[in-house]
Short mmCIF file of C-alpha atoms and ligand atoms in Angstrom, two decimals:
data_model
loop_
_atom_site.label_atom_id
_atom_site.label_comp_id
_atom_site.label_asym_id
_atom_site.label_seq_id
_atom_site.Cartn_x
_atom_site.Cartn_y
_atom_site.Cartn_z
CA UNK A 1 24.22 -26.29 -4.94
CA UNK A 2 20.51 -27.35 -5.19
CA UNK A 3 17.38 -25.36 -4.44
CA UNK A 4 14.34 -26.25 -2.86
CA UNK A 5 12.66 -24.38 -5.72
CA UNK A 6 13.85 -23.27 -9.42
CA UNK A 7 11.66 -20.83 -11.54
CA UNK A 8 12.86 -20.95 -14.76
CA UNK A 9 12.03 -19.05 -17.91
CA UNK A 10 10.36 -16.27 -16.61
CA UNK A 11 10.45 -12.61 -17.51
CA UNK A 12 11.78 -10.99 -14.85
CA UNK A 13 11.23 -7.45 -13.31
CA UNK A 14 13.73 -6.45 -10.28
CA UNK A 15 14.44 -2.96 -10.35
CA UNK A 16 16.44 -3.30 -7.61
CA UNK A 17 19.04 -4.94 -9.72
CA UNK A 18 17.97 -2.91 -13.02
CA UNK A 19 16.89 -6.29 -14.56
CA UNK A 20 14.34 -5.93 -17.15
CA UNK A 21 14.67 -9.76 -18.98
CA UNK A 22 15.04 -13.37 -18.78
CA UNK A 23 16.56 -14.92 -15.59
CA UNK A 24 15.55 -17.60 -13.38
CA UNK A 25 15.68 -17.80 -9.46
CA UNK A 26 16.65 -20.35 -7.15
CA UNK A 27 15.12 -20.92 -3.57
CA UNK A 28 16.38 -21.84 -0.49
CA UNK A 29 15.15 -22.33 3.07
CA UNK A 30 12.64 -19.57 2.06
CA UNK A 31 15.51 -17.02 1.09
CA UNK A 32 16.84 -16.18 -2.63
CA UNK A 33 19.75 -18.35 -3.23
CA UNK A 34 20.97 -17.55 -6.66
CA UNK A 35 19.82 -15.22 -9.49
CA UNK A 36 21.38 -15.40 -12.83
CA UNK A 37 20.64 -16.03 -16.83
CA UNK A 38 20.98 -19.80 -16.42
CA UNK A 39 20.91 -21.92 -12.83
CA UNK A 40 21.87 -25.57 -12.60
CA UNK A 41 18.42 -27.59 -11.77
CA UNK A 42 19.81 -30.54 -10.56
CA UNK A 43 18.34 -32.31 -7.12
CA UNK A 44 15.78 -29.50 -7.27
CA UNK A 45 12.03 -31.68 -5.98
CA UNK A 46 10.16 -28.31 -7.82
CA UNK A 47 11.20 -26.72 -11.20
CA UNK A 48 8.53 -24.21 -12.53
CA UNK A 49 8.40 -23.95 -16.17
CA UNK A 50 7.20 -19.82 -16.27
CA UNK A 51 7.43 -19.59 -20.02
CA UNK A 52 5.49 -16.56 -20.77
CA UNK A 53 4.98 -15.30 -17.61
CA UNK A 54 6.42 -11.92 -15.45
CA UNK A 55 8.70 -12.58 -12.26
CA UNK A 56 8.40 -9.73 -9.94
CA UNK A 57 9.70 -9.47 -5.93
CA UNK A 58 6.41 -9.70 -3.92
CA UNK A 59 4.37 -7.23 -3.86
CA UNK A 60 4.08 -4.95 -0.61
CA UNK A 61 1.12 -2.76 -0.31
CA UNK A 62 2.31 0.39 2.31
CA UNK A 63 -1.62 0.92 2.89
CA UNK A 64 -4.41 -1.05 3.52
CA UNK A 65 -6.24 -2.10 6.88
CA UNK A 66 -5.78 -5.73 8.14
CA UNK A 67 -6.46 -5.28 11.87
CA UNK A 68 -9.89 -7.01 11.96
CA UNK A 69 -10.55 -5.39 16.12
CA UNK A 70 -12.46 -2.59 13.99
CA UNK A 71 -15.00 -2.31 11.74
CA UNK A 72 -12.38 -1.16 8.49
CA UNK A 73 -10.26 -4.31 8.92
CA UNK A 74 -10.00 -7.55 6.73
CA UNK A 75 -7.83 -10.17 7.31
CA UNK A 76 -4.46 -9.52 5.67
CA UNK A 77 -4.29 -12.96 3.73
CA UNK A 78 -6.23 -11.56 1.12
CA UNK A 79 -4.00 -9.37 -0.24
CA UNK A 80 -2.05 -12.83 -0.30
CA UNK A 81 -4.32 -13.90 -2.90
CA UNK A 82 -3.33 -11.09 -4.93
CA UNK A 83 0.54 -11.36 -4.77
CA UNK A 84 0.87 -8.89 -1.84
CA UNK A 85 3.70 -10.80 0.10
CA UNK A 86 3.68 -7.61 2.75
CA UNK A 87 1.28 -6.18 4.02
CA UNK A 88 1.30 -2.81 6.02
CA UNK A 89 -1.58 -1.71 8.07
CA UNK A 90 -2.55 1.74 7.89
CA UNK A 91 -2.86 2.87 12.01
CA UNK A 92 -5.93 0.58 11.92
CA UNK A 93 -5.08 0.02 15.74
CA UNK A 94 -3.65 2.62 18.07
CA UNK A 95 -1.14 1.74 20.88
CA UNK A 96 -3.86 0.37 23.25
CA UNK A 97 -4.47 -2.10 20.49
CA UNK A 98 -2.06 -2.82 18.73
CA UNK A 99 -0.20 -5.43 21.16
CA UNK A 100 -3.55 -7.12 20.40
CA UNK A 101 -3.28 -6.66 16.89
CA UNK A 102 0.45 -8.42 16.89
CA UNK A 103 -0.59 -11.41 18.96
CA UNK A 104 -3.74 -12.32 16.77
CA UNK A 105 -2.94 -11.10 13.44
CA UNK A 106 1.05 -10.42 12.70
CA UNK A 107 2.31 -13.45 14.49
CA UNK A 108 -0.07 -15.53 12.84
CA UNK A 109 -0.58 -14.44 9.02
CA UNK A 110 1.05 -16.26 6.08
CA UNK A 111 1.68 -12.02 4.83
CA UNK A 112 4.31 -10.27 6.33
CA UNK A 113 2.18 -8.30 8.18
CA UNK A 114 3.53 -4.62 9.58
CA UNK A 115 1.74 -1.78 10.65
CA UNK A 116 1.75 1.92 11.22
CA UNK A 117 0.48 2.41 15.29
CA UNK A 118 -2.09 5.71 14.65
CA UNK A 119 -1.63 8.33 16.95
CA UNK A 120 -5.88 8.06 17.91
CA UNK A 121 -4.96 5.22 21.10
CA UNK A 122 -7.86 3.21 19.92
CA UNK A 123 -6.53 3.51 16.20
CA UNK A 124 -9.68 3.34 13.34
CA UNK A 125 -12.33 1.55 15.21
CA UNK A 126 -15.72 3.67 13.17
CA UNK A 127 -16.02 5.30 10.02
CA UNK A 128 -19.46 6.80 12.11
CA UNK A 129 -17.29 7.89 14.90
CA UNK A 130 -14.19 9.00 13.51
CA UNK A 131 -10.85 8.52 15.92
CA UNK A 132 -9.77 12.47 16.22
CA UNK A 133 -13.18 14.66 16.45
CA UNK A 134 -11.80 14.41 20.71
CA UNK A 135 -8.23 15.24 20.42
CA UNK A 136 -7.97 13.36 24.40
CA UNK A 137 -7.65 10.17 22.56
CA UNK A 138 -4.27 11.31 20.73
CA UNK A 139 -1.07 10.22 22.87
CA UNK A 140 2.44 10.50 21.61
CA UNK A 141 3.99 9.47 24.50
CA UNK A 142 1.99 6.02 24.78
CA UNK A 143 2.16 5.76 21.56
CA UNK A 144 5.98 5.68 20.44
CA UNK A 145 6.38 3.16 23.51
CA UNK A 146 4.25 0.33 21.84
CA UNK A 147 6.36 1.23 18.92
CA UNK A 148 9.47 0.65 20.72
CA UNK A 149 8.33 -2.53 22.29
CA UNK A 150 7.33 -4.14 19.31
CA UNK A 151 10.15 -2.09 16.10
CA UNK A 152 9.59 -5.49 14.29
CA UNK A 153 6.33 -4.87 13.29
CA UNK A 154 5.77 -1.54 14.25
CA UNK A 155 7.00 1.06 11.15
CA UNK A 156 5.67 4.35 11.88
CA UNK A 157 2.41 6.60 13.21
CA UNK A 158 -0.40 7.33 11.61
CA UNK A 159 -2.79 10.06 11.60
CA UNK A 160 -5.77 11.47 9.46
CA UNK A 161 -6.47 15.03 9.08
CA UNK A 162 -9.56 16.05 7.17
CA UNK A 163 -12.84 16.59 8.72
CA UNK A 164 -11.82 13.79 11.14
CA UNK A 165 -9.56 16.42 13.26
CA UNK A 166 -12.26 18.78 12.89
CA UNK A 167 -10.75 22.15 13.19
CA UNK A 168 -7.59 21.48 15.54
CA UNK A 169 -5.78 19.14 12.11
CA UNK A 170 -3.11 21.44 13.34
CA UNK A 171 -2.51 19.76 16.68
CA UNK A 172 -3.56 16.12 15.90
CA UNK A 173 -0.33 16.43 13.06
CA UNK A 174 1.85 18.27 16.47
CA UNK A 175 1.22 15.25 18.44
CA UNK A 176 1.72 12.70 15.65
CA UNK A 177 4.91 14.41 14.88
CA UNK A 178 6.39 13.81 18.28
CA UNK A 179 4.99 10.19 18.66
CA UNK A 180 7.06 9.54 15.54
CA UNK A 181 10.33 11.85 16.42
CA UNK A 182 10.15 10.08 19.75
CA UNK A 183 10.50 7.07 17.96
CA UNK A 184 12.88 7.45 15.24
CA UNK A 185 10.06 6.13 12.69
CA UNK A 186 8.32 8.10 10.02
CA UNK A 187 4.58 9.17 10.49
CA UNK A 188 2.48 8.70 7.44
CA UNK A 189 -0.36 11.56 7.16
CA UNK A 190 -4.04 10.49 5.77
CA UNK A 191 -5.16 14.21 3.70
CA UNK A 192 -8.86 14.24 3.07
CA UNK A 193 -11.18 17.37 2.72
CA UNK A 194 -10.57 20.08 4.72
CA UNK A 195 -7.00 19.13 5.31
CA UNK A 196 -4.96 22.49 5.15
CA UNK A 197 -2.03 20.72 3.05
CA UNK A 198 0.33 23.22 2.29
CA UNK A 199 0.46 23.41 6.41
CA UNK A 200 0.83 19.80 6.33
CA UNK A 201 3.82 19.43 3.67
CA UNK A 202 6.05 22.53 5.48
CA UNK A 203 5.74 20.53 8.59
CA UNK A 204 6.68 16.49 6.97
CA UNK A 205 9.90 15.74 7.35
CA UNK A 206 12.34 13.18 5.11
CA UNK A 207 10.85 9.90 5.26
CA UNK A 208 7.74 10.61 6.11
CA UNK A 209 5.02 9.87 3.76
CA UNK A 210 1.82 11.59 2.44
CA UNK A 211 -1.33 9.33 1.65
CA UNK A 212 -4.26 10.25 -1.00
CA UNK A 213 -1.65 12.17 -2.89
CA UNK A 214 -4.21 12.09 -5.80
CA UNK A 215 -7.81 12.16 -3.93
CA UNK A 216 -9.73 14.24 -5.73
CA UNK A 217 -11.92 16.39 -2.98
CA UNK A 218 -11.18 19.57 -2.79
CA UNK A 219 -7.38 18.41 -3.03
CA UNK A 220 -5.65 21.71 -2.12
CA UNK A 221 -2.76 19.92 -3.85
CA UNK A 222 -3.39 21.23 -7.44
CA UNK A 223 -4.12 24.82 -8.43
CA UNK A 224 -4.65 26.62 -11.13
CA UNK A 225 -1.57 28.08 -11.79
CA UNK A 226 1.16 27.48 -14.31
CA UNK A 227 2.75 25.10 -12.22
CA UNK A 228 -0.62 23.41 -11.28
CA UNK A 229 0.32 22.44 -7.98
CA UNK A 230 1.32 24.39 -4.52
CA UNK A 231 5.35 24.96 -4.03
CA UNK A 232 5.32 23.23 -1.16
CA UNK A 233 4.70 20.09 -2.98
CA UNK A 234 8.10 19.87 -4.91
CA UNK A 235 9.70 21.28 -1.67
CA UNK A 236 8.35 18.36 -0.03
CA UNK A 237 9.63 15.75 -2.75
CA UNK A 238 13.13 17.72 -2.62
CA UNK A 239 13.54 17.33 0.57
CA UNK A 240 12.44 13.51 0.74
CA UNK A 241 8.95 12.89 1.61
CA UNK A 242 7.23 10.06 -0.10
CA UNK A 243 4.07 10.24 -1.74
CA UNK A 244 1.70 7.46 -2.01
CA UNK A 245 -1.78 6.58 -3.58
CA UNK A 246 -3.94 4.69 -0.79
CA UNK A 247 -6.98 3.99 -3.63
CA UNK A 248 -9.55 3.37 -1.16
CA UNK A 249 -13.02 3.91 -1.83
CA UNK A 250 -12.80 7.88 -1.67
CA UNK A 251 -9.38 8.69 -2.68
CA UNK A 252 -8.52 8.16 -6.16
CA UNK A 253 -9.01 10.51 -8.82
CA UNK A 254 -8.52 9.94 -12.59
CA UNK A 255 -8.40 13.91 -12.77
CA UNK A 256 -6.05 14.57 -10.31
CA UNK A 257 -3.56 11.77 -11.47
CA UNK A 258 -3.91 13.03 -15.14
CA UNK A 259 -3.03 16.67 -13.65
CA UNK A 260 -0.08 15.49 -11.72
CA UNK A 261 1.25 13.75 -14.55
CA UNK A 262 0.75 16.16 -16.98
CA UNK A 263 3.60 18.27 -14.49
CA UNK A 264 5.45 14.85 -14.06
CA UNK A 265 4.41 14.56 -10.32
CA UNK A 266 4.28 10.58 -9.74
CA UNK A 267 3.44 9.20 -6.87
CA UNK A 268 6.49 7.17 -5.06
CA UNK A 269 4.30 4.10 -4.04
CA UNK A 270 1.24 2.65 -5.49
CA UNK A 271 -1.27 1.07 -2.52
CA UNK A 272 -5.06 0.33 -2.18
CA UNK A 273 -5.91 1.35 1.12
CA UNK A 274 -8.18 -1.75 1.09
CA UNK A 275 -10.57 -1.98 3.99
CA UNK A 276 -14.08 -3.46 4.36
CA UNK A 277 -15.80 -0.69 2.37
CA UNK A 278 -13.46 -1.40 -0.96
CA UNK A 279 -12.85 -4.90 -0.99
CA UNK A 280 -16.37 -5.63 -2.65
CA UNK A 281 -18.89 -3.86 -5.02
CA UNK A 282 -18.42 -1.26 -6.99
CA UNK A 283 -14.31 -0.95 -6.03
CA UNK A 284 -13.47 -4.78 -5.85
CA UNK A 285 -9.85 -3.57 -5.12
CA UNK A 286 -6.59 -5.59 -5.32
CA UNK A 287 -3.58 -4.48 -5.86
CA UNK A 288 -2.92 -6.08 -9.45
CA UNK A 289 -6.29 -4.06 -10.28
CA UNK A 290 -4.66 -0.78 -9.36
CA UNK A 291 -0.96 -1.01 -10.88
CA UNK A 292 -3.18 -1.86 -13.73
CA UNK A 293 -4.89 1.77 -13.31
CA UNK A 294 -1.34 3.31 -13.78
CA UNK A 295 -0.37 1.67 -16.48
CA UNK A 296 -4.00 2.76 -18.09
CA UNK A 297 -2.73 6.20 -16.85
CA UNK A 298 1.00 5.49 -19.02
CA UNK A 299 2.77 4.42 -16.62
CA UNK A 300 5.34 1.40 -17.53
CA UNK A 301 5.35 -2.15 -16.35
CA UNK A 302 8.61 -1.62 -14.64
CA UNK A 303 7.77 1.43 -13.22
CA UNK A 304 4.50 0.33 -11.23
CA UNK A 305 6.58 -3.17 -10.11
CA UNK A 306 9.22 -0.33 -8.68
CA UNK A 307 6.48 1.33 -6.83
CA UNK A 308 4.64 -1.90 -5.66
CA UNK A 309 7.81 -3.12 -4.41
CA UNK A 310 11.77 -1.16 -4.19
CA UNK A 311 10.03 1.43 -3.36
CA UNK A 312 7.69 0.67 -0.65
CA UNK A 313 10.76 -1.54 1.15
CA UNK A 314 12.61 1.57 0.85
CA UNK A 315 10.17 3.87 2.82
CA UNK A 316 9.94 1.36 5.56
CA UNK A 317 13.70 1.16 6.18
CA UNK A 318 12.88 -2.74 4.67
CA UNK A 319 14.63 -3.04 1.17
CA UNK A 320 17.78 -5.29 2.89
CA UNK A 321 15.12 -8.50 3.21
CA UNK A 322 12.37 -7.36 1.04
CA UNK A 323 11.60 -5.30 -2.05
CA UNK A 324 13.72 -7.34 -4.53
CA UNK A 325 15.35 -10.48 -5.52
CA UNK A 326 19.05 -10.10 -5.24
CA UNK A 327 20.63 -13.65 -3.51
CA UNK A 328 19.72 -13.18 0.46
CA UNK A 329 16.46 -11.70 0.15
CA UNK A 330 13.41 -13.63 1.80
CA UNK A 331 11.94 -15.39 -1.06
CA UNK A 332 8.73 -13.40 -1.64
CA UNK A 333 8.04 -13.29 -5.52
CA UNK A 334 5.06 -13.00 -7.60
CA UNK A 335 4.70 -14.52 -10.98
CA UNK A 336 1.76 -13.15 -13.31
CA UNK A 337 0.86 -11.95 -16.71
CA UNK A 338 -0.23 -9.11 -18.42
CA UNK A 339 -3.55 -9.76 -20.11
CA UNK A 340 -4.23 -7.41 -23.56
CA UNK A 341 -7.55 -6.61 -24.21
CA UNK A 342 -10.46 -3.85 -23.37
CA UNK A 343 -11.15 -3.31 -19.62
CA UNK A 344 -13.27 -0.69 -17.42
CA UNK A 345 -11.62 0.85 -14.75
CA UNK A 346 -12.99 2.83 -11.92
CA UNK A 347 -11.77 5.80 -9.56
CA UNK A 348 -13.50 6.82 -6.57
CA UNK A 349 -15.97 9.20 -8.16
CA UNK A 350 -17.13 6.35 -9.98
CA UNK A 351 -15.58 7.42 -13.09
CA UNK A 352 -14.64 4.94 -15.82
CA UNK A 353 -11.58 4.50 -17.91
CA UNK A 354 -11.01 2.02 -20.73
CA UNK A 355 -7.43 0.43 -20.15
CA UNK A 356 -6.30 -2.37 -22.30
CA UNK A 357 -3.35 -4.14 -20.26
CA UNK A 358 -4.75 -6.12 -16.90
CA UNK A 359 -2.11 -7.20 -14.30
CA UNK A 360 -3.43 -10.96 -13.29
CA UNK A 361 -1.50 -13.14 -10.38
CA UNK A 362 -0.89 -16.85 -11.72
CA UNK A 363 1.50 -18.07 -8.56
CA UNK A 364 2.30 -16.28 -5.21
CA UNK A 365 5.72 -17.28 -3.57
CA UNK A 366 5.79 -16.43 0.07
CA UNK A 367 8.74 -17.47 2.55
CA UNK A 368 9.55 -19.82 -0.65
CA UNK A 369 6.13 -21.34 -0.78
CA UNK A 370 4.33 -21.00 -3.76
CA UNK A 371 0.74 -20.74 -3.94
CA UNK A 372 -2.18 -20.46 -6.14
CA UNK A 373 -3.55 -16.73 -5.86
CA UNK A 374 -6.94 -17.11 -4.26
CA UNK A 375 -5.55 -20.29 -1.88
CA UNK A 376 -6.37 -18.29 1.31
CA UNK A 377 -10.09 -18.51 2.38
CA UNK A 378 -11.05 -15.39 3.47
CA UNK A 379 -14.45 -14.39 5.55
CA UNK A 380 -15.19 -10.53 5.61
CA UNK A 381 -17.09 -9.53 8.62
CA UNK A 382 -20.97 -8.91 7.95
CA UNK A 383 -22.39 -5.56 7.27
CA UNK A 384 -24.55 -3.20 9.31
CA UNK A 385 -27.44 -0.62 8.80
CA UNK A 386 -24.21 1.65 10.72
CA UNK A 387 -21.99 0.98 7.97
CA UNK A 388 -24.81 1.86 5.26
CA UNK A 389 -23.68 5.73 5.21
CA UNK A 390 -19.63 4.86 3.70
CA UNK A 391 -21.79 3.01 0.68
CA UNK A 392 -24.20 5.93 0.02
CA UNK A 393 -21.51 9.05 0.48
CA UNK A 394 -19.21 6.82 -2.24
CA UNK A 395 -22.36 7.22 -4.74
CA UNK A 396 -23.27 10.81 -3.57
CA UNK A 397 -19.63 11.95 -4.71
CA UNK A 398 -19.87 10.68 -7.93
ZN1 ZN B 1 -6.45 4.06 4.93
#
């Protein structure tokens, strides 16, 4: 048998197949076609030499906004750039939208571009206006139809509570709930200050998946107790609700991560939440940049490639095509190294850490195309004097 492509000599990381070594990978008709310690290159027209390099599956970031129909979107190819083969929207459109969303962005994007449909009809369409303050705009019913119509792209509902419900966070996570039990998808829930989470957590069910696990404002999360965190938290993880990061630009926290680790709470998944107001100064967010933040926090190399990608392709019901690199999987892969040296890392109250491993992309294999990270050209939509107040309540929380 010959492939279309061979990677050879790599270090390779599939914790789907608890491989932690040498192998190389063969490619075919943009599918894995073999995986083993030695594969035959003949009548192969490209052999990549990846002496000294990591081989993980493609990275899939469960949280970041790439519906561009709002002002939090960016186009979804530039996670490509980083080595995020899939890329799931956060509920940046809601089910008025997101047909829209599919016909201009999913069916078009070199990413394998999902989304969550939020529960808010018009999804996140201003930070100044925020989607829930008028719970009229919330419609389960509506909503788990688009989700129907279109269960290839469509993994879940969305909602935010935090001050964006106001005081009815209650009701906006009632409707959300039956949007999602309606259809048979898990609803992932934004908490932000003023979220009432132990509320929240009785209330998830298995599969569904918590956001800003580790965010830092008032997180009602941690305590000061013995155990340091609220019982409903390992009640939660007992009964299978995921937990995820979503870094963003207000919802990362050195101090909370170091607490939850210091009781061995991880988070399941590791995401950026990356949206217009992160992707530049002072966050410059990719997902390589973050993975790099856990392993500055102790996590291992294996561990953070398990929550960038088994993981993730577990909580979307995905891990048969994606998520790994087992023969029969589509052939997304990222090769990169890890780069030893002294480097400043940021959380979202602008406080620095010194790591000393960086996570850098050196070739992106989508569909079984490889491509040099940063091959996408992508434009970010310009800025307003609206969009002004994200920038200055990011410095006022430091
Ligand atoms: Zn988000």
């Amino acid at each position: 048998m010959s492939y279309d492509l061979l990677i050879k000599n790599a270090y390779v990381i599939d914790p789907a197949q608890n491989w932690d070594g040498p192998a190389e990978v063969g490619v075919s008709a943009g599918k894995v076609a073999a995986f083993g310690p030695r594969l035959d290159p003949t009548g192969c027209p490209d052999v990549r030499d990846a002496r000294g390099m990591y081989l993980s599956p493609g990275l899939i970031d469960l949280h970041g906004h790439w519906y561009e129909g709002g002002l939090y979107g960016i186009n979804a190819e530039f996670g490509l750039n980083h080595g995020v083969t899939t890329a799931v929207d956060a509920g940046t459109a809601g089910f008025a939208n997101f047909p829209e969303f599919r016909r201009t962005a999913m069916d078009h994007s070199r990413a394998n571009l999902l989304g969550f449909v939020h529960i808010s009809c018009l999804g996140l369409h201003a930070p100044f206006a925020e989607e829930l303050l008028n719970l009229a705009y919330a419609k389960p019913v509506e909503t788990a139809a688009v989700i129907e119509r279109h269960r290839d792209r469509a993994v879940g509902v969305k909602v935010r509570i935090g001050a964006m419900t106001g005081d009815h966070g209650g009701a906006a996570l009632d409707m959300a709930l039956e949007a999602a039990e309606m259809a048979r998808v898990p609803l992932m829930v934004h908490i932000s200050k003023g979220a009432n989470e132990r509320e929240i957590l009785d209330r998830l069910r298995p599969g569904d998946i918590l956001t800003h696990c580790f965010h830092g404002r008032s997180n009602g999360i941690f305590t000061d107790s013995e155990e340091g965190m609220i019982p409903q938290l390992k009640l939660a993880r007992e009964r299978g609700v995921w937990f995820d990061i979503g870094h963003g630009c207000g919802s990362f926290s050195w101090e909370s991560a170091q607490k939850a680790f210091e009781h061995h709470f991880y988070p399941d998944t590791i995401s950026t939440d990356l949206h217009r107001y992160c992707v530049g100064d002072p966050f410059c967010l990719t997902l390589p940049v973050v993975m790099s933040k856990f392993l500055c926090l102790g996590m291992s190399l294996p561990e953070v490639i398990l929550k960038t990608t088994l993981a993730p392709a577990r909580a979307l019901s995905r891990d048969k095509q994606i998520g790994h690199l087992r023969p029969g999987a589509q052939a997304d892969m990222l090769l990169f190294e890890v780069r030893n040296g002294e480097f400043q890392f940021l959380d979202t109250h602008l406080r620095h850490r010194k790591g000393t491993q960086l996570i850098e992309p050196r070739l992106v294999i989508r569909n079984g195309i490889p491509y040099e990270p940063g091959a996408f050209p992508v434009e970010l939509r310009e800025l307003y004097e609206c969009d002004k107040f994200v920038f200055d309540f990011v410095k006022s929380s430091a």
